[in-house]
Coordinates of C-alpha atoms and ligand atoms in Angstrom, one line a residue:
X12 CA 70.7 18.6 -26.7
X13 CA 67.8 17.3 -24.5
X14 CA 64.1 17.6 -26.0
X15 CA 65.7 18.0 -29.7
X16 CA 67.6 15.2 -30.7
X17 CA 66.1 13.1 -33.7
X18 CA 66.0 9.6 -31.7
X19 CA 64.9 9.2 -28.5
X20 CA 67.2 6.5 -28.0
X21 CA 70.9 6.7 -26.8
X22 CA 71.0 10.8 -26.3
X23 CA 73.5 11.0 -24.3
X24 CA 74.8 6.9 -23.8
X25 CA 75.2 6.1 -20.0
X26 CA 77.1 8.9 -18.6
X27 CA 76.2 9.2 -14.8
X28 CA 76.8 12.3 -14.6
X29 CA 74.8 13.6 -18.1
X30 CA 72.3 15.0 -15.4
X31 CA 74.3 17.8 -12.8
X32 CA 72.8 17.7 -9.5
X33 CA 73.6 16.3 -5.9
X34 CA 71.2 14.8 -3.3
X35 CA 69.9 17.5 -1.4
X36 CA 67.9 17.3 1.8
X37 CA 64.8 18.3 0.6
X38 CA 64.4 16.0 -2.1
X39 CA 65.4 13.0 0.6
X40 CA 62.7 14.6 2.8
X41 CA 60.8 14.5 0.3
X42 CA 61.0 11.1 -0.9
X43 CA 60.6 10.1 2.5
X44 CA 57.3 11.8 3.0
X45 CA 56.0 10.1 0.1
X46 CA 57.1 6.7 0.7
X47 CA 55.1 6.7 3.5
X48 CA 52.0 5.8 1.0
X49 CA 53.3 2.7 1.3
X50 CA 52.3 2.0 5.0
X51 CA 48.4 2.2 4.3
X52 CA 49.0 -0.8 1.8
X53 CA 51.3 -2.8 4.3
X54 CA 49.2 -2.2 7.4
X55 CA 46.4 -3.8 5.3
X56 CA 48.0 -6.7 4.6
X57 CA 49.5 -7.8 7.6
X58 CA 45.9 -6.6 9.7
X59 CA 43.4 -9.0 8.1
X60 CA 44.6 -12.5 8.6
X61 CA 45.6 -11.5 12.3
X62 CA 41.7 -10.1 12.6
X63 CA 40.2 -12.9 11.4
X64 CA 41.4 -15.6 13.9
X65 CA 40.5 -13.5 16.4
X66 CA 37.2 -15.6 18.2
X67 CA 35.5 -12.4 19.1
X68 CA 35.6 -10.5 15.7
X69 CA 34.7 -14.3 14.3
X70 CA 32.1 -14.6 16.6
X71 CA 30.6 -11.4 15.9
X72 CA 30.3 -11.2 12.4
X73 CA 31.0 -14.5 11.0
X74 CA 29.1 -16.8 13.5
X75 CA 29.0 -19.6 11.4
X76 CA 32.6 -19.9 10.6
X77 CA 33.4 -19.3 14.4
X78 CA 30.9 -22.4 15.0
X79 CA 32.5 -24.8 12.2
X80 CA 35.8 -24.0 13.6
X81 CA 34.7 -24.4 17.4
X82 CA 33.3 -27.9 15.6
X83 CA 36.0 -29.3 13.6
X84 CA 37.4 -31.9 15.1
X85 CA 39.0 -33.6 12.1
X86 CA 42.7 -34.3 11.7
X87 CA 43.3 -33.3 8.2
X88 CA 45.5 -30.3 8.0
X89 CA 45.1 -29.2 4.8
X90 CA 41.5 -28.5 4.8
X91 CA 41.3 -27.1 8.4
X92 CA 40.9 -23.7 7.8
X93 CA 39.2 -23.4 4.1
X94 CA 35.9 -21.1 4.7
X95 CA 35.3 -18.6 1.7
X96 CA 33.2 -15.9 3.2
X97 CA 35.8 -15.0 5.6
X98 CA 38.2 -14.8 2.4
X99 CA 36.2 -12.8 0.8
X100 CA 35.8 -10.2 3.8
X101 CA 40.2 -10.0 3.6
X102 CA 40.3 -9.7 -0.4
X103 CA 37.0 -7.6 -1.0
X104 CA 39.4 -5.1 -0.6
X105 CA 41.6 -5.6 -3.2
X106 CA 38.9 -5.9 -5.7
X107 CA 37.7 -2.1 -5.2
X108 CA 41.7 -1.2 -5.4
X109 CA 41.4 -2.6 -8.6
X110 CA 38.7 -0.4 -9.9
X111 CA 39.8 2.5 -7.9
X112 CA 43.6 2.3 -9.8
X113 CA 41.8 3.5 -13.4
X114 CA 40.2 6.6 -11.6
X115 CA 43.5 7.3 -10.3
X116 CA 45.1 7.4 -13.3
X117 CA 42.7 10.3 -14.7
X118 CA 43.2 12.1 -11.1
X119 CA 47.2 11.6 -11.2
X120 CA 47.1 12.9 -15.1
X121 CA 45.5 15.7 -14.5
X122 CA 45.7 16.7 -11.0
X123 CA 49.0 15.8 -10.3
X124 CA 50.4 12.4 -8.3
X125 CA 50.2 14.9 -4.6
X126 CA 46.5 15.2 -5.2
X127 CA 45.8 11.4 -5.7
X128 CA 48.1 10.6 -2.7
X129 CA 46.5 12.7 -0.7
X130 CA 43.0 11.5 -1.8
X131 CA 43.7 8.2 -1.0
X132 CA 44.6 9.1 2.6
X133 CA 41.7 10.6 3.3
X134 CA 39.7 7.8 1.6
X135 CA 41.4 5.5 3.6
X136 CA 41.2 6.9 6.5
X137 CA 37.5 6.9 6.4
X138 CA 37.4 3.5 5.7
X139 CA 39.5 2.6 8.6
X140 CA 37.3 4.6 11.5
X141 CA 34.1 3.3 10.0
X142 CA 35.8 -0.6 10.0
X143 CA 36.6 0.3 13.9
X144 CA 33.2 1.5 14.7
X145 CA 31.6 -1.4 13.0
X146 CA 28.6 -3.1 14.8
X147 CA 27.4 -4.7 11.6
X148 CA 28.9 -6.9 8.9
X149 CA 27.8 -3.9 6.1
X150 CA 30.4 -1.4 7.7
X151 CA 33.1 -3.7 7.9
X152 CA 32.6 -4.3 4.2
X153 CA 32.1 -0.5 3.4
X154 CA 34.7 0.2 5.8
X155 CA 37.1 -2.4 3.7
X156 CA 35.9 -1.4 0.4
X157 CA 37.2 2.5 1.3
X158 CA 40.3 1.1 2.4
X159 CA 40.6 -0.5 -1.3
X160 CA 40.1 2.8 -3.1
X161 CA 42.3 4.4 -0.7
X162 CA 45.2 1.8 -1.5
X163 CA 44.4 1.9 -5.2
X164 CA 44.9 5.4 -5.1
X165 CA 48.3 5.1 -2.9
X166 CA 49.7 2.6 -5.0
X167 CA 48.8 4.0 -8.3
X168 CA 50.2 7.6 -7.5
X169 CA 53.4 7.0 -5.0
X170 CA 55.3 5.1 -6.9
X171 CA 55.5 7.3 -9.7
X172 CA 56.0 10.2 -7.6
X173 CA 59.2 8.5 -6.6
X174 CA 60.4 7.8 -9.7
X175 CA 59.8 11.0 -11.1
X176 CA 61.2 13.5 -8.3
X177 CA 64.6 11.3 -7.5
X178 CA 67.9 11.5 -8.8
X179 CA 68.0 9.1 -11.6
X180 CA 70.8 7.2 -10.2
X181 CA 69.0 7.3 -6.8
X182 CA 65.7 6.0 -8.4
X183 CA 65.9 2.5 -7.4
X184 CA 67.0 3.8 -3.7
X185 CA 64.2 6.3 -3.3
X186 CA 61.6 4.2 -5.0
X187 CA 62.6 0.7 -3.1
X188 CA 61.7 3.0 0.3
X189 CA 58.0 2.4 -1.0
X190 CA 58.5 -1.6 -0.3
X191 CA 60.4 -1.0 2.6
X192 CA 57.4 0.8 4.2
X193 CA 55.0 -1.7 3.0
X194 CA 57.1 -4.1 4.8
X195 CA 57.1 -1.7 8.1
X196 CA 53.3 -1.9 7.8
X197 CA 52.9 -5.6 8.0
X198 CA 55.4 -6.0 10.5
X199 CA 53.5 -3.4 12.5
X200 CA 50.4 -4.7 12.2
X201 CA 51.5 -8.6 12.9
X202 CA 52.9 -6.8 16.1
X203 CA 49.7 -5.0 17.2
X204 CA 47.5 -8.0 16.5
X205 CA 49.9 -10.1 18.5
X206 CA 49.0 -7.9 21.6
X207 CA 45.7 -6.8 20.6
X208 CA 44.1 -10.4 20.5
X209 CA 45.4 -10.5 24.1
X210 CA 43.3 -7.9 25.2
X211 CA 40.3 -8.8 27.8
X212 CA 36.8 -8.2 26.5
X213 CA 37.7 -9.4 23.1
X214 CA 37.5 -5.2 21.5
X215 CA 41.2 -6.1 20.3
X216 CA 39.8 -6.2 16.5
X217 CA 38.5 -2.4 16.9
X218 CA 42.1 -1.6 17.8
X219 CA 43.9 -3.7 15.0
X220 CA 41.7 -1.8 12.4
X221 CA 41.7 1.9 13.6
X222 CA 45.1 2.3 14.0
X223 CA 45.3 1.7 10.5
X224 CA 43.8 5.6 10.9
X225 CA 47.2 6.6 11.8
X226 CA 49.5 5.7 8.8
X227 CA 46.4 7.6 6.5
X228 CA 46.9 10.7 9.0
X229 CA 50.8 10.7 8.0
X230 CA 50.1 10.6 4.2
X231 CA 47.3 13.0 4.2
X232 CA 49.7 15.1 6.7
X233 CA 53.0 14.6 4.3
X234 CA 51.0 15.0 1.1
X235 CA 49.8 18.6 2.2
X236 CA 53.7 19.9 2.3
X237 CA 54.9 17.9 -0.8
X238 CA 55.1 20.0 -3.9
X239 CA 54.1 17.8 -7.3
X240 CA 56.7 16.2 -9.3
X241 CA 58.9 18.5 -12.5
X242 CA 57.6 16.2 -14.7
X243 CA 53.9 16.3 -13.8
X244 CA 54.0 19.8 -13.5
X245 CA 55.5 19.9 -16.6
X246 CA 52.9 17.9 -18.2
X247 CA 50.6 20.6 -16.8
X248 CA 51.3 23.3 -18.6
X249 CA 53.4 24.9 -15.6
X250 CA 57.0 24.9 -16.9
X251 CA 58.4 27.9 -14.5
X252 CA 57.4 26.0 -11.3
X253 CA 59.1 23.0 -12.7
X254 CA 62.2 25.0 -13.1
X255 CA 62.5 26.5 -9.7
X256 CA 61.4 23.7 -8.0
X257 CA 64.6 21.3 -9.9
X258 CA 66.7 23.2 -8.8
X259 CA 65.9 23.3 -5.7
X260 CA 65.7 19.4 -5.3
X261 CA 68.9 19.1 -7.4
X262 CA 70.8 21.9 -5.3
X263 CA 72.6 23.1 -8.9
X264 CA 71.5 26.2 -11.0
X265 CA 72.2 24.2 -14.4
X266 CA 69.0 22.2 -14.6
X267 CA 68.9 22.3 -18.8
X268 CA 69.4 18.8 -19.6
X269 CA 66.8 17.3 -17.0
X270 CA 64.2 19.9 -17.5
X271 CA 64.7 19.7 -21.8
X272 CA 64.2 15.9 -21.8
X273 CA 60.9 16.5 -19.8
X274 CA 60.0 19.3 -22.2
X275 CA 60.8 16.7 -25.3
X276 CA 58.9 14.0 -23.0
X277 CA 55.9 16.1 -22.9
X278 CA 55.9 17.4 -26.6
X279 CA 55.6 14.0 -27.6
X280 CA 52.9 13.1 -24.9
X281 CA 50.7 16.0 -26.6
X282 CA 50.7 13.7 -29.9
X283 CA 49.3 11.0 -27.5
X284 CA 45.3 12.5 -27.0
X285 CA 44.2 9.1 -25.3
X286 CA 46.8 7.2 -23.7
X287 CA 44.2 4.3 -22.9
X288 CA 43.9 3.4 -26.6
X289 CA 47.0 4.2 -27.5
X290 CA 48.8 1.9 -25.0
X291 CA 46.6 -0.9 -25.7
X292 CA 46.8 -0.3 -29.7
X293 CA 50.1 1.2 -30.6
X294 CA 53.2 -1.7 -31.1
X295 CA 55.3 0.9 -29.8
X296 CA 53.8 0.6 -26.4
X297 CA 54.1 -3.2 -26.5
X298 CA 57.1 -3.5 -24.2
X299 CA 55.7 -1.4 -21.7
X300 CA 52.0 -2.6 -21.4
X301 CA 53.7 -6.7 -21.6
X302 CA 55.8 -5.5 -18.4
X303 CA 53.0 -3.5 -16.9
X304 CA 50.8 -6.8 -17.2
X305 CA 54.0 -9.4 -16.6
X306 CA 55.6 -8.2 -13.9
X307 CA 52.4 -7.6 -11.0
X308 CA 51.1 -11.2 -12.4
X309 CA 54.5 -12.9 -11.7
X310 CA 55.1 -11.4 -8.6
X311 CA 51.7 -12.2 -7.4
X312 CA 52.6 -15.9 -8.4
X313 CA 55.5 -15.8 -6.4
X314 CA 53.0 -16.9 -3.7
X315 CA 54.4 -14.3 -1.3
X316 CA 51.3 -13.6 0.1
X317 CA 50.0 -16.8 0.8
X318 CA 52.9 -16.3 3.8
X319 CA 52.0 -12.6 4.6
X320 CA 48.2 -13.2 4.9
X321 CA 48.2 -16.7 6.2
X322 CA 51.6 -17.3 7.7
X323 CA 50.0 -17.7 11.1
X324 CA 47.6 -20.3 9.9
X325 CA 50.2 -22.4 8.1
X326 CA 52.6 -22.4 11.3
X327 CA 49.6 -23.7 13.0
X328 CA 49.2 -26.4 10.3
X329 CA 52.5 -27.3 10.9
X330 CA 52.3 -28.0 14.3
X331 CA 52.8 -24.8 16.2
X332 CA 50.4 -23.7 19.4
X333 CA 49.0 -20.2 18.6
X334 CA 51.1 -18.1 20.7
X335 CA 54.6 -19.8 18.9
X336 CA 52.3 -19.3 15.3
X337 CA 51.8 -15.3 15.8
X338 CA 55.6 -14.8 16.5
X339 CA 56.4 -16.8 13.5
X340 CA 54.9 -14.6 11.6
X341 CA 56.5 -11.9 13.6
X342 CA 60.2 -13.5 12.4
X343 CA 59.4 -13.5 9.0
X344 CA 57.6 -9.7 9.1
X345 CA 61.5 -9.1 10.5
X346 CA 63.3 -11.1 7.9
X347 CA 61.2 -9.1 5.1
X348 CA 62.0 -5.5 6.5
X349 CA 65.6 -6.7 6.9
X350 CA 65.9 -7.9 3.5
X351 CA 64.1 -4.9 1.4
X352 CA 67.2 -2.9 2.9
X353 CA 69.3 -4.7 0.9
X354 CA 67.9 -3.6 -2.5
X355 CA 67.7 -0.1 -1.2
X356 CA 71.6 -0.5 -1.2
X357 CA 72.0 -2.2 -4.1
X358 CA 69.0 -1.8 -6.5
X359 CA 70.9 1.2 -8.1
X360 CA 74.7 -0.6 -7.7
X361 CA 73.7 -4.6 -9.1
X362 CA 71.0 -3.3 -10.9
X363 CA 67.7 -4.4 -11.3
X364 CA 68.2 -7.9 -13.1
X365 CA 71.0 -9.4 -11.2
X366 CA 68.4 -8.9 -8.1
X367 CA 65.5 -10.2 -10.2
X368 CA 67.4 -13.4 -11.1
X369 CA 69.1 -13.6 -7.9
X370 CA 65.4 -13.3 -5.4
X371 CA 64.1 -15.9 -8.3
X372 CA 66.4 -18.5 -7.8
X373 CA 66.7 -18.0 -4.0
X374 CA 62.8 -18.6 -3.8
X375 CA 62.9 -21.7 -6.6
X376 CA 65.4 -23.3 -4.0
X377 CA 63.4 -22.8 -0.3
X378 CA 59.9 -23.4 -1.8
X379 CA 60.6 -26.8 -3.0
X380 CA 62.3 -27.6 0.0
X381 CA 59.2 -26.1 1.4
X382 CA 57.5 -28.6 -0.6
X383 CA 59.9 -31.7 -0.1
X384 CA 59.4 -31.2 4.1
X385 CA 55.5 -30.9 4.3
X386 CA 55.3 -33.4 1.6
X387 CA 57.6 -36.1 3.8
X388 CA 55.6 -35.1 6.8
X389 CA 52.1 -34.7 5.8
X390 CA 51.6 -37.0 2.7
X391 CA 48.9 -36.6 0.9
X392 CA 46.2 -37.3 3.2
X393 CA 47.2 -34.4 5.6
X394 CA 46.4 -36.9 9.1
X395 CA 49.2 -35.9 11.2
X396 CA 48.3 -35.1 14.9
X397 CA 52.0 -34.7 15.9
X398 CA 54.8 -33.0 14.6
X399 CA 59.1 -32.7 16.1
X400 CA 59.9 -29.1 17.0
X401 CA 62.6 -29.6 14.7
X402 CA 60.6 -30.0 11.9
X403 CA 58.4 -26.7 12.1
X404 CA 61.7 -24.6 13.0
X405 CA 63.1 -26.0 9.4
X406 CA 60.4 -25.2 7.9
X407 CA 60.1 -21.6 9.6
X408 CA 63.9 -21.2 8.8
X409 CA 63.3 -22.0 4.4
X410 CA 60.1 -19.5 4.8
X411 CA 62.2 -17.2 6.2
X412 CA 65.1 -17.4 3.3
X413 CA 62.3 -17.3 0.7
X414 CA 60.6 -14.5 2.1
X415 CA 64.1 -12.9 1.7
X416 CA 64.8 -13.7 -2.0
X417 CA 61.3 -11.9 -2.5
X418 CA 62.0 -9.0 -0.1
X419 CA 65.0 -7.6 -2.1
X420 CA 63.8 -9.0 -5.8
X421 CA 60.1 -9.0 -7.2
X422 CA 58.9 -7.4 -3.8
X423 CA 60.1 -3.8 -4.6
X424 CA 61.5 -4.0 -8.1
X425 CA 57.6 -5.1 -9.1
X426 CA 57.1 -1.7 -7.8
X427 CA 60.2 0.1 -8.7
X428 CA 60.0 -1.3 -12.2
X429 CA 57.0 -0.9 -13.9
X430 CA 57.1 2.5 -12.5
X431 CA 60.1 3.8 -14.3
X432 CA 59.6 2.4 -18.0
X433 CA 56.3 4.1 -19.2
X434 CA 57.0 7.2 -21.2
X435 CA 55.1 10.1 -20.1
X436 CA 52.3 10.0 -22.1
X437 CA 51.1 6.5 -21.0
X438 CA 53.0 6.6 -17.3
X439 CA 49.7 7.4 -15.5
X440 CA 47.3 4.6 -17.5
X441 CA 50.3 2.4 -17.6
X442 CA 50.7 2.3 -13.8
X443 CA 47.0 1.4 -13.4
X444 CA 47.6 -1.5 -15.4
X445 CA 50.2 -2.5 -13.2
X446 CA 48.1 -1.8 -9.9
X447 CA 44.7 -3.4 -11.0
X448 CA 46.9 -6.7 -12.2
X449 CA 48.4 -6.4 -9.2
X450 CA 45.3 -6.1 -7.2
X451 CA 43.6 -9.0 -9.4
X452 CA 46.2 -11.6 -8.6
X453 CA 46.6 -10.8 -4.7
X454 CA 42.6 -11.0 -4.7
X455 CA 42.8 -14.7 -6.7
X456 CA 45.8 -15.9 -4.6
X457 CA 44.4 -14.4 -1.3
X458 CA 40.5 -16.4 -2.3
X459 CA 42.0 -19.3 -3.5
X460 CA 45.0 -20.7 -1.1
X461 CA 43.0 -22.7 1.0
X462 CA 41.2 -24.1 -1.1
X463 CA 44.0 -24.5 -3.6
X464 CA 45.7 -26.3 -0.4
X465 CA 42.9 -28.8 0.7
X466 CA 43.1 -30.3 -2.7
X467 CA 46.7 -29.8 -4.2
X468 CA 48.5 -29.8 -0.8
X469 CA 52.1 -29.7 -0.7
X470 CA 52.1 -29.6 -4.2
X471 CA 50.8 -25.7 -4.1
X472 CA 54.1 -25.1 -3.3
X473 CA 55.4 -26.7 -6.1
X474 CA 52.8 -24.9 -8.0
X475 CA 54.1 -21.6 -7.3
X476 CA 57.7 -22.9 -7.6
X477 CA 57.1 -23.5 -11.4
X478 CA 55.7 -19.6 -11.6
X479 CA 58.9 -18.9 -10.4
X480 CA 60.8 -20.7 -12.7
X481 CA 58.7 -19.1 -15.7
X482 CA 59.5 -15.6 -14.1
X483 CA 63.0 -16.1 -13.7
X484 CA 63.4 -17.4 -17.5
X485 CA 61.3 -14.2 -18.7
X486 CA 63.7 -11.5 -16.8
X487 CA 66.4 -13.5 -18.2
X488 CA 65.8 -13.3 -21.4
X489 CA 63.2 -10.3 -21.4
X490 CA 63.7 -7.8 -19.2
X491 CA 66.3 -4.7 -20.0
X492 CA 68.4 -3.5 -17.3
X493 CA 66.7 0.1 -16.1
X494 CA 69.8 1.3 -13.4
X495 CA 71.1 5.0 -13.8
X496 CA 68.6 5.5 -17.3
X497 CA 67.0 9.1 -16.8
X498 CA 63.6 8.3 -16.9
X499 CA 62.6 10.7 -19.9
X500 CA 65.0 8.3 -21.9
X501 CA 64.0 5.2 -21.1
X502 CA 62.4 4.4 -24.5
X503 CA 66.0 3.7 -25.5
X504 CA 66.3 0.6 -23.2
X505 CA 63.6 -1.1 -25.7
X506 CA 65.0 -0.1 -29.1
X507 CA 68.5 -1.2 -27.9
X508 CA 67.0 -4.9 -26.8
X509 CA 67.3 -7.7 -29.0
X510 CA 63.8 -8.3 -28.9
X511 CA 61.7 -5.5 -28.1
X512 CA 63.5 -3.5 -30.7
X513 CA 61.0 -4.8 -33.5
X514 CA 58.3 -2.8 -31.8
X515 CA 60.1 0.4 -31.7
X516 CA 60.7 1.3 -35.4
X517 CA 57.0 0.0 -37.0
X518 CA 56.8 2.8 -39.5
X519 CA 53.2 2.2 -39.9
X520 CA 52.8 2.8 -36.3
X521 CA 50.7 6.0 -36.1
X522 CA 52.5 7.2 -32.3
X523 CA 56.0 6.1 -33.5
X524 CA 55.2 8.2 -36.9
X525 CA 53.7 11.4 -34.8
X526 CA 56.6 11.1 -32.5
X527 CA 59.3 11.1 -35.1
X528 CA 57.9 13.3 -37.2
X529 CA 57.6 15.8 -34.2
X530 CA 61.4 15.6 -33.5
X531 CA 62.4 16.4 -37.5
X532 CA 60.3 19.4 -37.4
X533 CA 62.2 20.3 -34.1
X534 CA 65.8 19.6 -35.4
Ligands
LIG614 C1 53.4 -7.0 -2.8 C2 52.5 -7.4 -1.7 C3 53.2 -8.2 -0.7 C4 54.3 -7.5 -0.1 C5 55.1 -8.3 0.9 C6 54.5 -6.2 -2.1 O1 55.5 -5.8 -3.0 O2 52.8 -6.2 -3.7 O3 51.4 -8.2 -2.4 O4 52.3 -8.6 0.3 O5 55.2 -7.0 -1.1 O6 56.1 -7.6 1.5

């Protein structure tokens, strides 16, 4: 039936096995290769905030902040470690991933998703030997504003590439690998800034940000011996090499079904001539571009990465010495690996929602007890001098259980996600959507958190906790389960929803029209 039915929706109903095929060791290689693009992104995260309380990169470049810090004798903890520029430096890079993610989506259209993978390595690793080379502040911020394009390539392009090349009923396996290796990465580079700010002569900074060379080496390396997705080659006009190369990643001969629904998937993308208007202007699109906007803004708000980039700093605030600060942040880098395995079992068993609603209410819990202990300790004026051991290991032990409900929730299903509901014709534009929000909100939340904690203190927590409440309520009531739905028929996910479905059937619509009209002259 595939590429011919009249409906999109419900072609074949939820048979797992509509699709024959077994997991076969290329595609896992494969997969595996790619999900290494999540490294670069992960390195990055966990490098910066290390770097930066490092006296001799401080000194170097940001004198004055090293002097006001060397200064500061006062006892409020909130405000202790507020200084903009140095911000700035750490998110600059997420602002150029932002505007990098839109030329990515032209480059993964029409090139292919290998070709913007392997751009961004290279890109990236550029950025990272200028950054360890840097005797001036302007290559540090060249150096980080490469890094950017090179991540807003990565991110844009990898998790597509996942989606599109695995098993459907191994998606959410195969594509949560992504996180896992963005977790890898900040654990990593938490490690090596843990010894590297030990090392005499203060050159521990060049180290930190060089090696970030080495994960854009493996990418460029993988990227070379990957071979393009079916569907992207598909969407290329190259329809034989899509068929040889299924069956070679589903082991079978009989690849009709899969490779019609991409063929259908594509004839209706040739109605689509400009997927940036259309997804902005067509009601039909609605479901996907409110997700592809909803889902990086909530998990943003989360406040995840007010732990990964400043979890160091906020152990210090809470009373531990700098050695015992680092290591924290070491156990939590370990908790958040841990954790992402668990939706790689279970993302494609559970489902997407129960893990959505689970990781919500798991964070709702710790960060107001988060809250409740820095708020019963601190006050509101932030004078404390002294804190109980006990205290800070509580607190360590709720960060460690939130950073958990995030690490198999919002963490990699706000990857997984918006990456397998886009049809074809908008999956390229739609994904930079979902990157450049993404980017946005870790810029704001990066920027803002210390000042946002000088003035709101303990209540930032509770600030975030009410994001997560909001986030929780929307997947409840919002969100369609995505598990074992080939990825060609996913439209049928929003015309089968109780509220989405109003967007899928607007006659007046002009794509809904072209599309339908399409499939009758094809019956
Ligand atoms: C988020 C990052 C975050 C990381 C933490 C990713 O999914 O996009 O912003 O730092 O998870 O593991």
């Amino acid at each position: 039936m595939g590429g011919v039915g009249f409906a999109v929706s419900g072609r074949r109903g939820d048979d797992p096995t509509q699709y024959p095929g077994k997991l076969t060791w290329y595609v896992v290689m494969t997969l595996m290769a790619a999900a290494m693009g999540g490294l670069i992104f992960g390195y990055d995260i966990g490098i910066s905030g290390g770097v930066t309380s490092m006296a001799p990169f401080l000194e170097k470049f940001f004198p004055s902040v090293y002097h006001n810090q060397m200064d500061d004798t006062s006892t409020n903890q909130y405000c202790k470690f507020d200084s903009q520029i140095l911000t700035l430096f750490t998110s600059s890079l997420y602002l150029a991933a932002l505007v990098a993610s839109f030329f990515a989506s032209t480059m993964t259209k029409k090139f292919g998703r290998r070709k913007s993978m392997m751009f961004g390595g290279l890109i990236f690793l550029v950025g990272a030997i200028i950054n360890a080379a840097a005797v001036h502040i302007s290559m540090l911020i060249i150096g980080r504003v490469l890094l950017g394009i090179g991540v807003g390539f990565a991110n844009q392009s990898v998790p597509l590439y996942l989606s599109e090349m695995s098993p459907y009923n191994y998606r959410g396996t195969f594509n949560v690998c992504f996180q896992l290796m963005i977790t890898i990465g900040i654990l990593v580079a938490n490690l090596f800034n843990y010894f590297f700010a030990k090392i005499e002569g203060g050159w521990g900074w060049r180290l930190s940000l060089g090696l970030a060379g080495v994960p854009a080496i493996i990418i460029i390396i993988s990227s070379f011996f990957l071979s393009d997705t079916p569907n992207s080659l598909v969407d290329r006009g190259r329809e034989e090499e899509a068929k040889t190369l299924l069956k070679r990643i589903r082991g079978v001969e009989n690849i009709d079904a899969e490779f019609n629904d991409i063929l259908a998937a594509r004839n209706d993308a040739r109605l689509v001539q400009n997927p940036w208007q259309n997804i902005f202007k067509s009601r039909c699109y609605r479901p996907q571009l409110v997700m592809s906007i909803l889902i990086p803004f909530f998990q943003q708000l989360t406040g995840i990465n007010v732990i990964m980039f400043y979890a160091p700093v906020l152990f210090k605030t809470i009373g531990f010495g700098s050695d015992a600060s680092l290591m924290s942040a070491v156990i939590t880098g370990v908790i958040n690996v841990l954790a992402t395995c668990v939706s790689i079992g279970f993302a494609d068993r559970w489902g997407r929602r129960t893990l959505f609603l689970e990781g919500g209410v798991q964070m709702l819990i710790f960060q107001i007890a988060v809250a409740a202990l820095i708020g019963a300790k601190f006050g509101v004026t932030g004078d404390v001098t002294e804190l109980p051991k006990w205290f800070a290991i509580v607190v360590v032990i709720c960060i460690c259980f939130y950073v958990a409900g995030f690490a198999w929730s919002w963490g990699p299903l706000g990857w997984l996600y918006p990456s397998e509901i886009f049809s074809l014709e908008i999956r390229s534009a739609g994904q930079s959507v979902n990157v450049a929000v993404n980017m946005f909100f870790t810029f704001l939340v990066a920027q803002v958190f210390l000042g946002m904690l000088c003035t709101m203190k303990f209540g930032l927590f509770i600030f975030f906790a009410f994001f997560v409440v909001l986030m929780t309520l929307f997947c409840y009531f919002f969100m369609p389960e995505t598990k074992n739905i080939p990825i060609e028929e996913m439209t049928r996910v929003w015309r089968d929803h109780w509220f989405w479905k109003r967007f899928m059937n607007d006659p007046n619509d002009p794509v809904n029209g072209a599309i339908k009209m399409n499939k009758i002259e094809q019956v």
